Structure formats: structure tokens, C-alpha cells
XYZ file of C-alpha atoms in Angstrom:
474
model
C 18.736 -4.224 48.790
C 15.222 -4.996 47.469
C 12.023 -4.178 49.328
C 8.442 -4.970 48.329
C 6.165 -2.090 47.490
C 2.747 -3.726 47.604
C 0.815 -0.839 49.166
C 1.911 1.566 46.468
C 1.352 -0.805 43.547
C -0.206 0.950 40.575
C -2.874 -0.989 38.732
C -4.227 0.175 35.399
C -7.042 -1.622 33.564
C -7.936 -1.135 29.951
C -9.152 -2.628 26.666
C -8.461 -2.270 23.014
C -9.467 -3.034 19.496
C -7.058 -4.520 17.019
C -7.481 -5.752 13.457
C -5.444 -8.912 12.906
C -6.112 -10.667 9.602
C -4.139 -13.465 8.029
C -2.416 -12.409 4.821
C -4.182 -14.060 1.889
C -7.891 -14.488 1.275
C -9.935 -11.892 3.158
C -11.216 -12.845 6.575
C -13.254 -10.957 9.128
C -10.863 -8.911 11.252
C -10.718 -10.093 14.850
C -12.483 -7.557 17.069
C -10.406 -7.994 20.238
C -10.350 -6.351 23.657
C -7.968 -6.722 26.557
C -7.338 -5.836 30.171
C -3.905 -4.519 31.183
C -2.703 -4.691 34.772
C 0.536 -2.878 35.674
C 2.242 -3.324 39.052
C 5.522 -2.326 40.674
C 6.754 -5.386 42.604
C 10.119 -4.229 43.975
C 12.056 -0.991 44.147
C 15.402 0.397 45.273
C 17.302 3.636 45.004
C 17.340 4.471 41.291
C 15.387 1.520 39.985
C 12.532 -0.954 40.282
C 10.949 -4.140 38.931
C 7.458 -4.091 37.421
C 5.072 -6.504 35.740
C 2.273 -6.216 33.214
C -0.446 -8.810 32.673
C -2.408 -8.659 29.412
C -5.733 -10.501 29.267
C -7.462 -10.959 25.927
C -11.194 -10.201 26.227
C -12.136 -10.726 22.593
C -11.501 -13.059 19.686
C -8.314 -15.155 19.719
C -5.204 -13.435 18.383
C -1.997 -14.978 17.086
C 0.482 -12.251 17.936
C 0.697 -8.976 19.834
C 2.709 -5.852 20.538
C 2.192 -3.821 23.717
C 3.300 -0.174 23.831
C 3.379 2.522 26.486
C 5.170 5.747 27.401
C 7.231 6.641 30.460
C 6.863 10.167 31.780
C 9.904 10.406 34.043
C 12.870 9.409 31.934
C 12.704 5.739 32.952
C 14.620 3.152 30.896
C 13.939 -0.582 30.633
C 17.201 -2.511 31.107
C 15.960 -6.094 31.223
C 12.824 -7.894 30.011
C 11.424 -11.414 30.334
C 8.542 -13.049 28.458
C 8.827 -10.407 25.729
C 11.211 -8.546 23.417
C 11.587 -4.870 24.282
C 12.502 -1.856 22.151
C 12.671 1.671 23.580
C 13.073 5.004 21.817
C 13.061 7.890 24.259
C 9.930 7.591 26.358
C 8.211 5.165 23.972
C 8.419 1.463 24.865
C 7.219 -1.424 22.700
C 7.174 -5.089 23.691
C 6.658 -7.887 21.153
C 5.495 -11.355 22.114
C 7.924 -14.261 22.106
C 7.161 -17.575 20.425
C 5.639 -19.313 23.433
C 3.143 -16.555 24.351
C 2.188 -15.257 20.892
C -1.279 -16.817 20.897
C -3.906 -15.399 23.243
C -7.266 -17.120 23.266
C -10.370 -15.431 24.603
C -9.953 -14.893 28.344
C -6.291 -15.951 28.439
C -3.390 -13.817 29.651
C 0.279 -13.180 29.009
C 2.560 -11.717 31.653
C 5.789 -9.757 31.165
C 8.269 -8.500 33.697
C 11.060 -5.952 33.448
C 13.762 -4.044 35.309
C 13.763 -0.252 35.033
C 16.325 2.419 35.774
C 14.544 5.445 37.226
C 11.808 6.380 39.695
C 8.524 4.515 40.046
C 6.591 7.750 39.608
C 5.007 8.758 37.358
C 3.504 5.450 36.309
C 3.573 4.625 32.581
C 0.651 5.818 30.479
C -0.810 5.319 27.025
C -0.926 1.527 27.023
C -1.892 0.235 23.589
C -2.073 -3.209 22.033
C -1.367 -3.597 18.333
C -1.655 0.151 17.927
C -5.043 0.675 19.574
C -5.297 2.553 22.867
C -6.382 0.528 25.895
C -9.596 2.000 27.310
C -11.192 -0.652 29.540
C -13.899 -1.976 27.220
C -14.292 -3.893 23.986
C -15.137 -1.230 21.398
C -16.477 -1.937 17.905
C -13.938 -2.430 15.123
C -12.181 0.761 14.087
C -12.882 2.200 10.646
C -9.290 2.864 9.629
C -10.380 4.791 6.554
C -12.193 7.312 8.745
C -8.811 8.718 9.819
C -6.768 8.196 6.644
C -7.266 9.405 3.090
C -6.795 6.901 0.289
C -7.849 6.824 -3.335
C -6.810 3.215 -3.887
C -8.842 0.051 -4.036
C -9.013 -0.700 -0.321
C -11.640 -2.876 1.371
C -13.601 -1.831 4.444
C -11.235 -4.010 6.485
C -8.237 -2.043 5.240
C -6.978 -4.717 2.811
C -5.518 -4.140 -0.657
C -3.341 -5.766 -3.330
C -2.786 -3.295 -6.203
C 0.601 -1.525 -6.295
C 1.021 2.113 -5.283
C -1.855 2.169 -2.767
C -1.277 5.016 -0.326
C -2.706 6.263 2.963
C -2.405 9.874 4.113
C -3.081 11.272 7.577
C -2.583 14.263 9.830
C -1.458 14.293 13.437
C -0.288 16.640 16.144
C 2.616 15.745 18.394
C 6.145 14.393 18.403
C 5.502 11.018 16.807
C 3.155 8.689 14.983
C 2.714 4.925 14.767
C 1.689 3.113 11.580
C -0.172 -0.152 12.102
C 0.549 -2.732 9.396
C 0.044 -6.411 8.735
C 1.988 -7.394 5.615
C 4.810 -9.901 5.265
C 4.977 -9.635 1.456
C 5.341 -6.006 0.398
C 7.699 -3.066 0.804
C 6.550 0.411 1.867
C 7.794 3.969 2.150
C 6.916 6.128 5.149
C 6.851 9.858 4.493
C 6.535 12.669 7.026
C 5.751 16.162 5.766
C 6.705 15.144 2.224
C 10.058 13.531 3.084
C 10.673 9.786 3.054
C 11.860 8.835 6.536
C 11.901 5.038 6.226
C 11.523 2.146 3.801
C 9.919 -0.944 5.324
C 10.879 -4.285 3.781
C 8.167 -6.927 4.308
C 7.417 -5.511 7.783
C 4.978 -8.228 8.894
C 2.584 -7.463 11.732
C 3.890 -4.328 13.401
C 3.328 -0.798 14.581
C 6.142 1.220 13.037
C 6.924 4.394 14.990
C 8.356 7.691 13.830
C 9.421 9.696 16.883
C 11.509 12.741 17.723
C 9.486 15.205 15.638
C 8.765 18.791 16.599
C 5.651 19.112 18.738
C 3.489 20.489 15.939
C 1.035 19.432 13.257
C 2.444 16.962 10.711
C 1.378 14.902 7.726
C 2.103 11.207 7.344
C 1.936 9.127 4.173
C 2.315 5.368 3.811
C 2.716 4.030 0.260
C 2.989 0.451 -1.033
C 5.998 0.129 -3.321
C 5.577 -3.414 -4.649
C 3.125 -5.715 -6.395
C 1.391 -8.570 -4.552
C -1.274 -10.211 -6.731
C -1.020 -13.359 -4.589
C -1.552 -11.822 -1.124
C -3.297 -8.888 0.537
C -1.698 -6.307 2.789
C -3.606 -4.707 5.643
C -3.453 -1.165 6.999
C -4.558 -0.756 10.627
C -4.492 3.017 10.952
C -2.311 5.763 12.399
C -1.606 6.101 16.150
C -0.467 9.279 17.875
C 2.500 9.212 20.246
C 1.879 9.959 23.915
C 0.494 13.473 24.331
C -0.432 13.835 20.663
C -3.570 13.293 18.622
C -4.660 12.010 15.232
C -6.373 14.847 13.366
C -9.041 14.858 10.676
C -7.777 13.193 7.521
C -6.591 15.310 4.570
C -9.221 16.291 2.055
C -9.437 14.337 -1.180
C -7.963 16.064 -4.208
C -10.315 17.392 -6.850
C -8.336 15.798 -9.678
C -8.259 12.014 -10.136
C -6.302 9.857 -12.604
C -6.435 6.094 -13.053
C -3.496 4.216 -14.584
C -4.250 0.789 -16.069
C -1.410 -1.360 -17.327
C 1.234 -4.013 -16.825
C 4.759 -4.076 -15.382
C 5.745 -0.912 -17.261
C 2.979 0.984 -15.479
C 3.695 -0.683 -12.118
C 7.308 0.520 -12.080
C 8.731 -3.014 -12.230
C 12.438 -2.949 -11.330
C 12.715 0.816 -11.758
C 15.245 1.357 -8.957
C 17.831 -0.878 -10.603
C 20.645 0.423 -12.782
C 21.302 -2.993 -14.290
C 18.949 -5.169 -16.296
C 19.996 -8.313 -14.461
C 18.655 -7.954 -10.932
C 19.590 -11.421 -9.705
C 22.463 -10.098 -7.589
C 21.154 -6.735 -6.406
C 18.039 -7.700 -4.465
C 15.718 -8.993 -7.150
C 12.654 -7.352 -8.646
C 10.786 -6.596 -5.403
C 13.669 -4.757 -3.734
C 14.179 -2.774 -6.935
C 10.553 -1.781 -7.526
C 8.892 1.397 -6.306
C 5.513 2.234 -7.813
C 5.620 5.573 -6.003
C 8.169 6.785 -8.553
C 6.461 5.263 -11.592
C 5.516 7.657 -14.375
C 1.851 7.625 -13.315
C 2.505 8.469 -9.687
C 4.994 11.194 -10.650
C 2.658 12.786 -13.187
C -0.332 12.675 -10.835
C 1.554 14.309 -7.985
C 2.873 17.032 -10.281
C -0.768 17.776 -11.167
C -1.953 17.542 -7.531
C -4.184 14.617 -8.433
C -5.241 11.533 -6.506
C -4.520 8.361 -8.429
C -4.836 4.609 -8.709
C -2.143 2.435 -10.302
C -4.126 -0.638 -11.294
C -1.257 -2.479 -12.942
C -0.496 -6.212 -13.093
C 2.850 -7.437 -14.438
C 2.815 -9.954 -17.265
C -0.822 -9.391 -18.204
C -2.182 -8.326 -21.572
C -5.483 -7.309 -23.047
C -6.098 -10.845 -24.386
C -2.728 -12.629 -24.129
C -0.277 -12.730 -21.227
C 3.504 -12.663 -21.541
C 4.788 -15.595 -23.613
C 1.273 -17.048 -23.716
C 1.234 -17.776 -19.982
C -1.914 -18.708 -18.048
C -4.125 -19.051 -21.130
C -7.754 -18.215 -20.605
C -6.913 -15.262 -18.369
C -5.845 -11.702 -19.115
C -5.704 -8.335 -17.411
C -9.451 -8.077 -17.898
C -9.911 -11.129 -15.632
C -8.670 -9.071 -12.683
C -9.554 -5.456 -13.387
C -12.754 -5.332 -11.330
C -11.128 -6.713 -8.176
C -9.874 -5.030 -5.043
C -8.119 -8.227 -3.926
C -6.405 -9.826 -6.898
C -5.889 -13.104 -5.042
C -9.624 -13.685 -4.487
C -11.515 -15.184 -7.408
C -14.627 -13.209 -8.242
C -13.840 -10.347 -5.871
C -15.324 -6.985 -6.871
C -14.082 -3.665 -5.540
C -16.852 -1.631 -3.961
C -16.296 1.939 -5.090
C -17.232 4.079 -2.071
C -18.700 6.611 -4.482
C -15.686 8.910 -4.331
C -13.722 7.578 -7.299
C -14.649 9.363 -10.531
C -11.420 9.907 -12.512
C -11.407 12.645 -15.097
C -8.538 10.874 -16.885
C -7.894 7.140 -17.394
C -4.702 5.888 -19.088
C -4.728 2.367 -20.489
C -1.361 0.796 -21.331
C -2.036 -2.797 -22.360
C -0.453 -4.584 -25.302
C 3.237 -5.102 -24.579
C 2.561 -8.579 -23.199
C 0.135 -9.400 -26.004
C 2.716 -8.815 -28.740
C 6.259 -8.882 -27.282
C 6.690 -12.668 -27.606
C 6.032 -14.913 -30.581
C 2.909 -17.038 -30.733
C 3.499 -20.665 -29.804
C 1.868 -23.791 -31.258
C -1.393 -24.543 -29.501
C -2.301 -20.973 -28.625
C -5.817 -19.901 -29.532
C -4.619 -17.417 -32.171
C -3.101 -19.263 -35.134
C -1.672 -16.096 -36.690
C -0.567 -12.629 -35.674
C -3.462 -11.185 -37.669
C -5.964 -13.191 -35.622
C -4.299 -12.016 -32.399
C -4.492 -8.397 -33.570
C -8.192 -8.811 -34.402
C -8.898 -10.301 -30.951
C -6.871 -7.553 -29.273
C -8.739 -4.753 -31.028
C -12.129 -6.300 -30.293
C -11.338 -6.815 -26.619
C -9.927 -3.284 -26.357
C -13.157 -1.816 -27.701
C -15.130 -3.839 -25.172
C -12.843 -2.668 -22.361
C -13.262 0.964 -23.449
C -17.041 0.427 -23.472
C -16.771 -0.764 -19.881
C -14.731 2.266 -18.795
C -17.093 4.621 -20.603
C -20.125 3.081 -18.882
C -18.407 3.180 -15.501
C -17.043 6.721 -15.614
C -19.281 8.543 -18.067
C -18.896 10.541 -21.241
C -16.871 13.312 -19.566
C -13.860 11.145 -18.707
C -10.924 11.331 -21.095
C -9.517 7.873 -21.856
C -5.972 7.729 -23.187
C -4.524 4.694 -24.940
C -0.793 4.880 -24.173
C 1.878 3.033 -26.145
C 5.641 2.843 -25.395
C 6.664 1.957 -28.962
C 6.981 4.306 -31.903
C 5.898 1.673 -34.425
C 5.177 -2.011 -34.842
C 2.247 -4.385 -34.436
C 1.306 -3.137 -30.953
C 1.477 0.557 -31.862
C -0.471 0.052 -35.098
C -3.211 -1.974 -33.398
C -3.625 0.531 -30.555
C -3.703 3.438 -32.997
C -6.442 1.685 -34.961
C -8.470 1.152 -31.765
C -8.434 4.898 -31.108
C -9.217 5.752 -34.734
C -12.202 3.384 -34.772
C -13.389 4.911 -31.516
C -13.160 8.426 -32.913
C -14.998 7.379 -36.058
C -17.815 6.042 -33.894
C -18.228 9.444 -32.234
C -16.266 9.025 -28.964
C -13.997 12.077 -29.154
C -12.645 11.642 -25.626
C -10.520 8.596 -26.433
C -6.986 9.722 -27.297
C -3.701 8.154 -28.416
C -0.466 8.866 -26.515
C 2.794 7.439 -27.843
C 6.082 8.003 -26.014
C 8.284 5.751 -28.120
C 10.381 8.730 -29.238
C 11.883 9.333 -25.785
C 15.578 8.394 -25.240
C 14.794 5.637 -22.745
C 17.698 3.566 -21.394
C 15.575 0.588 -20.211
C 18.041 -0.113 -17.386
C 15.404 -1.391 -14.987
C 15.201 -5.091 -14.195
C 14.652 -7.256 -17.303
C 14.765 -4.312 -19.717
C 12.066 -2.317 -17.964
C 11.942 1.447 -17.489
C 14.529 2.880 -15.118
C 13.728 5.624 -12.612
C 15.170 8.075 -15.155
C 12.872 6.689 -17.844
C 9.829 7.086 -15.609
C 10.737 10.733 -15.005
C 11.018 11.351 -18.763
C 7.680 9.674 -19.451
C 5.991 11.564 -16.603
C 7.246 14.848 -18.007
C 5.970 14.109 -21.499
C 2.642 12.871 -20.140
C 2.168 15.992 -18.029
C 2.892 18.163 -21.056
C 0.463 16.128 -23.155
C -2.336 16.401 -20.592
C -1.891 20.170 -20.590
C -2.906 20.229 -24.264
C -6.235 18.486 -23.611
C -9.530 19.993 -22.555
C -10.026 18.040 -19.335
C -13.015 18.259 -17.014
C -11.053 19.282 -13.921
């Protein structure tokens, strides 16, 4: 039999900040706040009914997720006006289609049936990963609590592959706030991959059930997305825990510049035709590309600034004439014309590897292209390469070692790249080197004849050995 419990109703008020940005061209993140009212409306022996009203106090939002923790073993058995998921004490409720949009000053109400006692009341209400506090705080600086070496904007947006975020927390769980419907990610706790997220969308992904101790969390972007930006919204501690100061940056830094071979295109596949095993995106993981593997073995921070299909002057099969890798190199957001990454002053790589040329030379010139002969293409390639090296030298200084890397033992590409390095040496720049790994027994079993995961391990090993022979400023 039901009885109303109005006198004992628990009411909690709060507010939050959440960054919700449409995937695509960068927009100002919506600085939102909300008020949360929780009330027990009916109870009986062993259970009760409760409601929560969420009022948006800030900018309009187009979707939401409300989370909280129960402290007495309570379990939600039925929910209306929302979709509920519960893991242990942690409850998350996603909007449904008809209440996804909350304009300024508007509310959404949810109701639910619970098995368990009404006391203690739930705690730790958070909306879109940000704790409810009762006010409208300024936008959170997500990079203040997470270490990254990648090209990430102040709003937490990025497009280059292999971008990673590292954090520290104390407690039994951590939430990862994401807004990305295009890319795949790995989540790692204390060095072990615990989950792979496939185009997660707008979510707070939770890892729970950990020992109540200090842990490290790492989120890494596996795939390429030159057409759309992902957005990282920060780490959130589970109830009773805390986000700790972010890990220190590593003293060593390496930048990898290249195309699909550098990005790790299709490296998880064991067959060159990926049309029936998930396609290129599901079979790509930049985190196990040769650059990422080599950098981690050297305890170095790194950037993988790679763009499939792009060349130094000519793209694959002559595609998109008038553009090249150099069109995009300066950008943080590849999908935004004219964008320029603002180096926060912390990125000064001691080593830069440049692997551009496969797309310039791997397909035959077609009628109508701007280079009438292979010799004219080679001349344009070498000239542009020298200009690109000038740019890197100006940006990073005389102490940075720049390595021209080539995956072919011989041929037009290898000869042209070797000549670029020789001309550079003759001009007095002794810190430009030539690295050729065409002698390795590569199987090229990745998608579309790209490097397999095994190949990337072989290349990483040879690269690490090669770097050990150089006098590097680290």
C-alpha cells in the first residue's frame, strides 16, 4: 500500500557547467548551469518512488545526461522520461527524444521506482559530467586537469589522429566526458586498455569497480577525422573520489609528420581487403602506430600529425589538386579553413620525423596535372621539401633533429628524399638526417596494402635503435 511522504521530502538544489559543442566547425562551448530538485513522492516497505526536476539556468543545450550515486544499496527498477543505466551505486539517466532540448529556464522531469530505503538520499548529482553546485560557474578548463601534448584547442577540440589525454584520480571510478560521433577511442587505466569506444557520441563513459586508491587514466583517439572535430570534456571522479593534479609532461618530445603510413591506417587488419571486416576506421589504431610505439618506448610525449592521402606537393592519384599536406600542417582543426594551432608554449620537440612522398610518387601522373613529367614532379617535390624543412627549422630551432623517413629501399621517392637530405647537409644543416626502413620484412597486411600491426612494431624497433645512434638534445 502506498503512502505519501511529503513532510520528509528531500530537496537538493544545484548547478553545473557543461561543454556541449556541435561536431564540425568550432563553436563557443555552451556555458550552462542547472538546478536539480530531488523528491521522494511515495514509499512502502522496501521501496519508494522519487522524482528529479532539472532546470537549465544557462545557454540552451541539445542533450543531457544526469548522474548520481546511491549510498544505501538502492536500485532503480523503473524509469520514465529518461533512459537509466546503473552500475553498483552509480546511476546515469540519458534524455529521451522529446526532452533532449533544454532552453534557458526550461525544465525536464524524470520519475523512477527504487528498491531500497529512502535514506540516505542520493548524492553527487552531475549533468554532462560536471558536478551540480548551485550556481553557474565559468567554463571549465579541461586541460587544467589533463595532460596532453596534441594539438588541442582551448575548448578541448581536436582532429589529428593519436591525440591523447592523461589524468590522475583517487577512488573507485572515473568518468570520461566526450562529444564525438565520428572517432574511436581507447580507455586505459593504469596502463591497461579497459575499453574501446566506437563513435561514442555525447557521453560520460564510466570505469567503475576499481580499488579505492590512486589511479591513472588515459584516453587516446584511434582514428583520423579530417572532416570533423572531437571534443574532450574532462575527467570526473566517482562518488567519494577526487581528480588529482595532472601528470607532469615528459621531458622528451617527438613529432611525427606523414600520411596514412604514419597514421596507422588499417593496421589492425590481417587482410588487405577490409570491406568485410569493419572497414578502415574499425581497423585503425594510431596508438599502435610506429611513432606512438617508439615514443612510448623512449618515454617521450608525441604528436602524430598525419593525414592520409596527402603528399608534399601531390596527393594520392592526383586528387584535390592545389592542396597538399602543407595546406593543413599549421592547423589544429583540419576541417576549418585557415585555422592555426596556438602552441601553448610547451611543445618544443627535440626530434621531428617527416614521412611525405608515398602519395606524391605511388601513382602515375595523369594528363592535365601541373607536372608534365616525373622529372618536373621530382623538382617540385624537392623544392617544397626544402621550404618545409626551413619552416620546421624556424619553428623549432637549430637544436631539433629533423629526420626524413622513407619506407622504400630505392626508387624515385627514395632517391628524391635522399637528395633533399644531401642538399641540406651541403648547406650546413647537419641536424637533418635520412632514415630508410625499406629493408625490413614487412608483410603489408593492413587495409589496402598498408603496414600491419606487426609491421609497425618492426619499424618502431628499428627507429628506436636508430635514434639511439644520434646525438639528441634530450
